[in-house]
Amino acid sequence: MSRRTEKFKIAFYSLFQQFREETDLDFGACLTLQYRAFPTVEASFVSKMIATIDPNRPVYDSLVRKALKLPAPSARDPAKRIGQAVAIYDQIARQIGDFIESEFYPAAVAAFGKKFPKCVSLSPTKKIDLMLWKFRVDQAAKGARPI
């Protein structure tokens, strides 16, 4: 956030305050509001806001996206770019949800708990998000798939 302008920070934290009052945050609606407040599509920032408010929601992050082998939004038109970001966010949420429901999740979360015993109270989504973030691009580039 240190590279952002003061105007962006004011808009970001104003939206954060507004979103904190909501009980069921819609990523697309939040991203659209963010775009109206500050005319750049900031999918990662908005997803991190939502995940801070609701730890059961995933983070849209380039490292997570790359680990899951999902494309980056390519549209220049803001409405289309928001649509692409929403579709990618939905895929991230679906893949994480599918993994949490899979037979592999108990072993993965047990390994996570051993490595990070102070973090056992994190939500399942947050644990998977951190595992994916740690997985990083170098592993994804080797063709490995985390989930």
PDB file of C-alpha atoms in Angstrom:
ATOM      1  CA  MET A   1       0.000   0.000   0.000  1.00  0.00           C
ATOM      2  CA  SER A   2       3.022   2.274   0.429  1.00  0.00           C
ATOM      3  CA  ARG A   3       3.239   2.814  -3.355  1.00  0.00           C
ATOM      4  CA  ARG A   4      -0.340   4.108  -3.531  1.00  0.00           C
ATOM      5  CA  THR A   5      -1.333   7.748  -3.628  1.00  0.00           C
ATOM      6  CA  GLU A   6      -3.060   9.453  -0.744  1.00  0.00           C
ATOM      7  CA  LYS A   7      -6.203   9.760  -2.871  1.00  0.00           C
ATOM      8  CA  PHE A   8      -6.235   5.989  -3.431  1.00  0.00           C
ATOM      9  CA  LYS A   9      -5.711   5.271   0.267  1.00  0.00           C
ATOM     10  CA  ILE A  10      -8.589   7.551   1.238  1.00  0.00           C
ATOM     11  CA  ALA A  11     -10.896   5.874  -1.294  1.00  0.00           C
ATOM     12  CA  PHE A  12      -9.727   2.396  -0.235  1.00  0.00           C
ATOM     13  CA  TYR A  13     -10.264   2.915   3.494  1.00  0.00           C
ATOM     14  CA  SER A  14     -13.575   4.666   2.912  1.00  0.00           C
ATOM     15  CA  LEU A  15     -14.787   1.601   1.019  1.00  0.00           C
ATOM     16  CA  PHE A  16     -13.350  -0.656   3.709  1.00  0.00           C
ATOM     17  CA  GLN A  17     -15.473   1.156   6.313  1.00  0.00           C
ATOM     18  CA  GLN A  18     -18.523   0.828   4.082  1.00  0.00           C
ATOM     19  CA  PHE A  19     -17.934  -2.890   3.421  1.00  0.00           C
ATOM     20  CA  ARG A  20     -17.447  -3.651   7.120  1.00  0.00           C
ATOM     21  CA  GLU A  21     -21.138  -2.933   7.654  1.00  0.00           C
ATOM     22  CA  GLU A  22     -22.219  -5.578   5.116  1.00  0.00           C
ATOM     23  CA  THR A  23     -22.960  -9.179   6.029  1.00  0.00           C
ATOM     24  CA  ASP A  24     -22.880 -10.744   2.561  1.00  0.00           C
ATOM     25  CA  LEU A  25     -20.289  -9.043   0.400  1.00  0.00           C
ATOM     26  CA  ASP A  26     -20.529  -9.606  -3.337  1.00  0.00           C
ATOM     27  CA  PHE A  27     -17.094  -9.458  -4.946  1.00  0.00           C
ATOM     28  CA  GLY A  28     -18.372  -8.032  -8.243  1.00  0.00           C
ATOM     29  CA  ALA A  29     -20.437  -5.334  -6.564  1.00  0.00           C
ATOM     30  CA  CYS A  30     -17.535  -4.392  -4.285  1.00  0.00           C
ATOM     31  CA  LEU A  31     -15.126  -4.280  -7.227  1.00  0.00           C
ATOM     32  CA  THR A  32     -17.543  -2.066  -9.165  1.00  0.00           C
ATOM     33  CA  LEU A  33     -17.866   0.307  -6.185  1.00  0.00           C
ATOM     34  CA  GLN A  34     -14.094   0.391  -5.881  1.00  0.00           C
ATOM     35  CA  TYR A  35     -13.775   1.246  -9.576  1.00  0.00           C
ATOM     36  CA  ARG A  36     -16.285   4.082  -9.203  1.00  0.00           C
ATOM     37  CA  ALA A  37     -14.358   5.459  -6.216  1.00  0.00           C
ATOM     38  CA  PHE A  38     -10.966   5.133  -7.879  1.00  0.00           C
ATOM     39  CA  PRO A  39     -10.892   4.319 -11.611  1.00  0.00           C
ATOM     40  CA  THR A  40      -8.571   1.323 -11.687  1.00  0.00           C
ATOM     41  CA  VAL A  41      -9.690  -2.291 -11.318  1.00  0.00           C
ATOM     42  CA  GLU A  42      -8.085  -3.466  -8.068  1.00  0.00           C
ATOM     43  CA  ALA A  43      -9.293  -7.076  -7.744  1.00  0.00           C
ATOM     44  CA  SER A  44      -6.529  -8.082  -5.337  1.00  0.00           C
ATOM     45  CA  PHE A  45      -7.123  -5.161  -2.985  1.00  0.00           C
ATOM     46  CA  VAL A  46     -10.883  -5.677  -2.977  1.00  0.00           C
ATOM     47  CA  SER A  47     -10.578  -9.412  -2.347  1.00  0.00           C
ATOM     48  CA  LYS A  48      -8.190  -8.763   0.541  1.00  0.00           C
ATOM     49  CA  MET A  49     -10.675  -6.299   2.019  1.00  0.00           C
ATOM     50  CA  ILE A  50     -13.435  -8.882   1.758  1.00  0.00           C
ATOM     51  CA  ALA A  51     -11.226 -11.653   3.178  1.00  0.00           C
ATOM     52  CA  THR A  52     -10.264  -9.419   6.104  1.00  0.00           C
ATOM     53  CA  ILE A  53     -13.934  -8.844   6.891  1.00  0.00           C
ATOM     54  CA  ASP A  54     -14.944 -12.478   6.207  1.00  0.00           C
ATOM     55  CA  PRO A  55     -12.069 -14.970   6.665  1.00  0.00           C
ATOM     56  CA  ASN A  56     -14.083 -17.631   4.851  1.00  0.00           C
ATOM     57  CA  ARG A  57     -13.652 -15.733   1.588  1.00  0.00           C
ATOM     58  CA  PRO A  58     -10.622 -16.300  -0.652  1.00  0.00           C
ATOM     59  CA  VAL A  59      -7.999 -13.795  -1.685  1.00  0.00           C
ATOM     60  CA  TYR A  60      -7.539 -12.963  -5.354  1.00  0.00           C
ATOM     61  CA  ASP A  61      -3.784 -12.683  -5.573  1.00  0.00           C
ATOM     62  CA  SER A  62      -1.459 -13.131  -8.527  1.00  0.00           C
ATOM     63  CA  LEU A  63       0.470 -15.865  -6.698  1.00  0.00           C
ATOM     64  CA  VAL A  64      -2.722 -17.758  -5.854  1.00  0.00           C
ATOM     65  CA  ARG A  65      -4.080 -17.234  -9.364  1.00  0.00           C
ATOM     66  CA  LYS A  66      -0.850 -18.514 -10.928  1.00  0.00           C
ATOM     67  CA  ALA A  67      -0.646 -21.491  -8.541  1.00  0.00           C
ATOM     68  CA  LEU A  68      -4.152 -22.472  -9.636  1.00  0.00           C
ATOM     69  CA  LYS A  69      -3.153 -21.904 -13.288  1.00  0.00           C
ATOM     70  CA  LEU A  70      -5.833 -19.293 -13.855  1.00  0.00           C
ATOM     71  CA  PRO A  71      -5.423 -16.523 -16.449  1.00  0.00           C
ATOM     72  CA  ALA A  72      -5.011 -12.859 -15.651  1.00  0.00           C
ATOM     73  CA  PRO A  73      -7.756 -10.497 -16.791  1.00  0.00           C
ATOM     74  CA  SER A  74      -6.834  -9.201 -20.231  1.00  0.00           C
ATOM     75  CA  ALA A  75      -9.631  -6.805 -21.156  1.00  0.00           C
ATOM     76  CA  ARG A  76      -8.873  -3.089 -21.273  1.00  0.00           C
ATOM     77  CA  ASP A  77     -12.523  -2.069 -20.979  1.00  0.00           C
ATOM     78  CA  PRO A  78     -13.215  -1.664 -17.232  1.00  0.00           C
ATOM     79  CA  ALA A  79     -16.615  -3.404 -17.279  1.00  0.00           C
ATOM     80  CA  LYS A  80     -15.176  -6.390 -19.152  1.00  0.00           C
ATOM     81  CA  ARG A  81     -12.102  -6.441 -16.901  1.00  0.00           C
ATOM     82  CA  ILE A  82     -14.343  -6.476 -13.809  1.00  0.00           C
ATOM     83  CA  GLY A  83     -16.328  -9.328 -15.372  1.00  0.00           C
ATOM     84  CA  GLN A  84     -13.144 -11.296 -16.000  1.00  0.00           C
ATOM     85  CA  ALA A  85     -11.906 -10.638 -12.453  1.00  0.00           C
ATOM     86  CA  VAL A  86     -15.227 -11.841 -11.022  1.00  0.00           C
ATOM     87  CA  ALA A  87     -15.041 -15.026 -13.104  1.00  0.00           C
ATOM     88  CA  ILE A  88     -11.474 -15.684 -11.896  1.00  0.00           C
ATOM     89  CA  TYR A  89     -12.439 -14.955  -8.280  1.00  0.00           C
ATOM     90  CA  ASP A  90     -15.337 -17.400  -8.582  1.00  0.00           C
ATOM     91  CA  GLN A  91     -12.936 -20.046  -9.931  1.00  0.00           C
ATOM     92  CA  ILE A  92     -10.538 -19.460  -7.029  1.00  0.00           C
ATOM     93  CA  ALA A  93     -13.421 -19.805  -4.548  1.00  0.00           C
ATOM     94  CA  ARG A  94     -14.704 -22.952  -6.281  1.00  0.00           C
ATOM     95  CA  GLN A  95     -11.293 -24.628  -6.419  1.00  0.00           C
ATOM     96  CA  ILE A  96     -10.571 -23.847  -2.776  1.00  0.00           C
ATOM     97  CA  GLY A  97     -14.041 -25.042  -1.768  1.00  0.00           C
ATOM     98  CA  ASP A  98     -13.621 -28.250  -3.777  1.00  0.00           C
ATOM     99  CA  PHE A  99     -10.260 -28.893  -2.123  1.00  0.00           C
ATOM    100  CA  ILE A 100     -11.684 -28.317   1.362  1.00  0.00           C
ATOM    101  CA  GLU A 101     -14.356 -30.934   0.576  1.00  0.00           C
ATOM    102  CA  SER A 102     -11.821 -33.383  -0.895  1.00  0.00           C
ATOM    103  CA  GLU A 103     -10.137 -36.381   0.678  1.00  0.00           C
ATOM    104  CA  PHE A 104      -6.806 -34.531   0.518  1.00  0.00           C
ATOM    105  CA  TYR A 105      -7.780 -31.636   2.773  1.00  0.00           C
ATOM    106  CA  PRO A 106      -7.370 -33.403   6.162  1.00  0.00           C
ATOM    107  CA  ALA A 107      -3.735 -34.330   5.418  1.00  0.00           C
ATOM    108  CA  ALA A 108      -2.965 -30.860   4.054  1.00  0.00           C
ATOM    109  CA  VAL A 109      -4.473 -29.087   7.055  1.00  0.00           C
ATOM    110  CA  ALA A 110      -2.719 -31.479   9.452  1.00  0.00           C
ATOM    111  CA  ALA A 111       0.627 -30.649   7.818  1.00  0.00           C
ATOM    112  CA  PHE A 112      -0.255 -26.953   8.018  1.00  0.00           C
ATOM    113  CA  GLY A 113      -1.062 -27.330  11.732  1.00  0.00           C
ATOM    114  CA  LYS A 114       2.273 -29.042  12.416  1.00  0.00           C
ATOM    115  CA  LYS A 115       4.227 -26.369  10.570  1.00  0.00           C
ATOM    116  CA  PHE A 116       2.200 -23.447  11.984  1.00  0.00           C
ATOM    117  CA  PRO A 117       0.737 -24.534  15.341  1.00  0.00           C
ATOM    118  CA  LYS A 118      -0.175 -20.957  16.303  1.00  0.00           C
ATOM    119  CA  CYS A 119      -2.375 -20.688  13.210  1.00  0.00           C
ATOM    120  CA  VAL A 120      -4.682 -23.665  13.761  1.00  0.00           C
ATOM    121  CA  SER A 121      -7.640 -21.360  14.464  1.00  0.00           C
ATOM    122  CA  LEU A 122      -7.532 -19.834  10.966  1.00  0.00           C
ATOM    123  CA  SER A 123     -10.478 -20.604   8.703  1.00  0.00           C
ATOM    124  CA  PRO A 124     -10.077 -23.481   6.228  1.00  0.00           C
ATOM    125  CA  THR A 125     -10.139 -20.982   3.354  1.00  0.00           C
ATOM    126  CA  LYS A 126      -7.420 -18.862   4.956  1.00  0.00           C
ATOM    127  CA  LYS A 127      -5.226 -21.956   5.502  1.00  0.00           C
ATOM    128  CA  ILE A 128      -5.556 -23.000   1.856  1.00  0.00           C
ATOM    129  CA  ASP A 129      -4.965 -19.423   0.710  1.00  0.00           C
ATOM    130  CA  LEU A 130      -1.726 -19.299   2.705  1.00  0.00           C
ATOM    131  CA  MET A 131      -0.636 -22.693   1.360  1.00  0.00           C
ATOM    132  CA  LEU A 132      -1.279 -21.527  -2.196  1.00  0.00           C
ATOM    133  CA  TRP A 133       0.533 -18.264  -1.599  1.00  0.00           C
ATOM    134  CA  LYS A 134       3.508 -20.168  -0.194  1.00  0.00           C
ATOM    135  CA  PHE A 135       3.403 -22.584  -3.125  1.00  0.00           C
ATOM    136  CA  ARG A 136       4.506 -19.667  -5.283  1.00  0.00           C
ATOM    137  CA  VAL A 137       5.096 -19.274  -8.938  1.00  0.00           C
ATOM    138  CA  ASP A 138       8.323 -21.273  -9.096  1.00  0.00           C
ATOM    139  CA  GLN A 139       6.497 -24.488  -8.208  1.00  0.00           C
ATOM    140  CA  ALA A 140       3.631 -23.732 -10.572  1.00  0.00           C
ATOM    141  CA  ALA A 141       6.168 -23.080 -13.351  1.00  0.00           C
ATOM    142  CA  LYS A 142       7.514 -26.611 -12.844  1.00  0.00           C
ATOM    143  CA  GLY A 143       4.084 -27.949 -13.714  1.00  0.00           C
ATOM    144  CA  ALA A 144       3.153 -28.862 -10.146  1.00  0.00           C
ATOM    145  CA  ARG A 145      -0.443 -28.296  -9.121  1.00  0.00           C
ATOM    146  CA  PRO A 146      -1.134 -27.576  -5.470  1.00  0.00           C
ATOM    147  CA  ILE A 147      -4.774 -28.646  -5.491  1.00  0.00           C
TER     148      ILE A 147
END
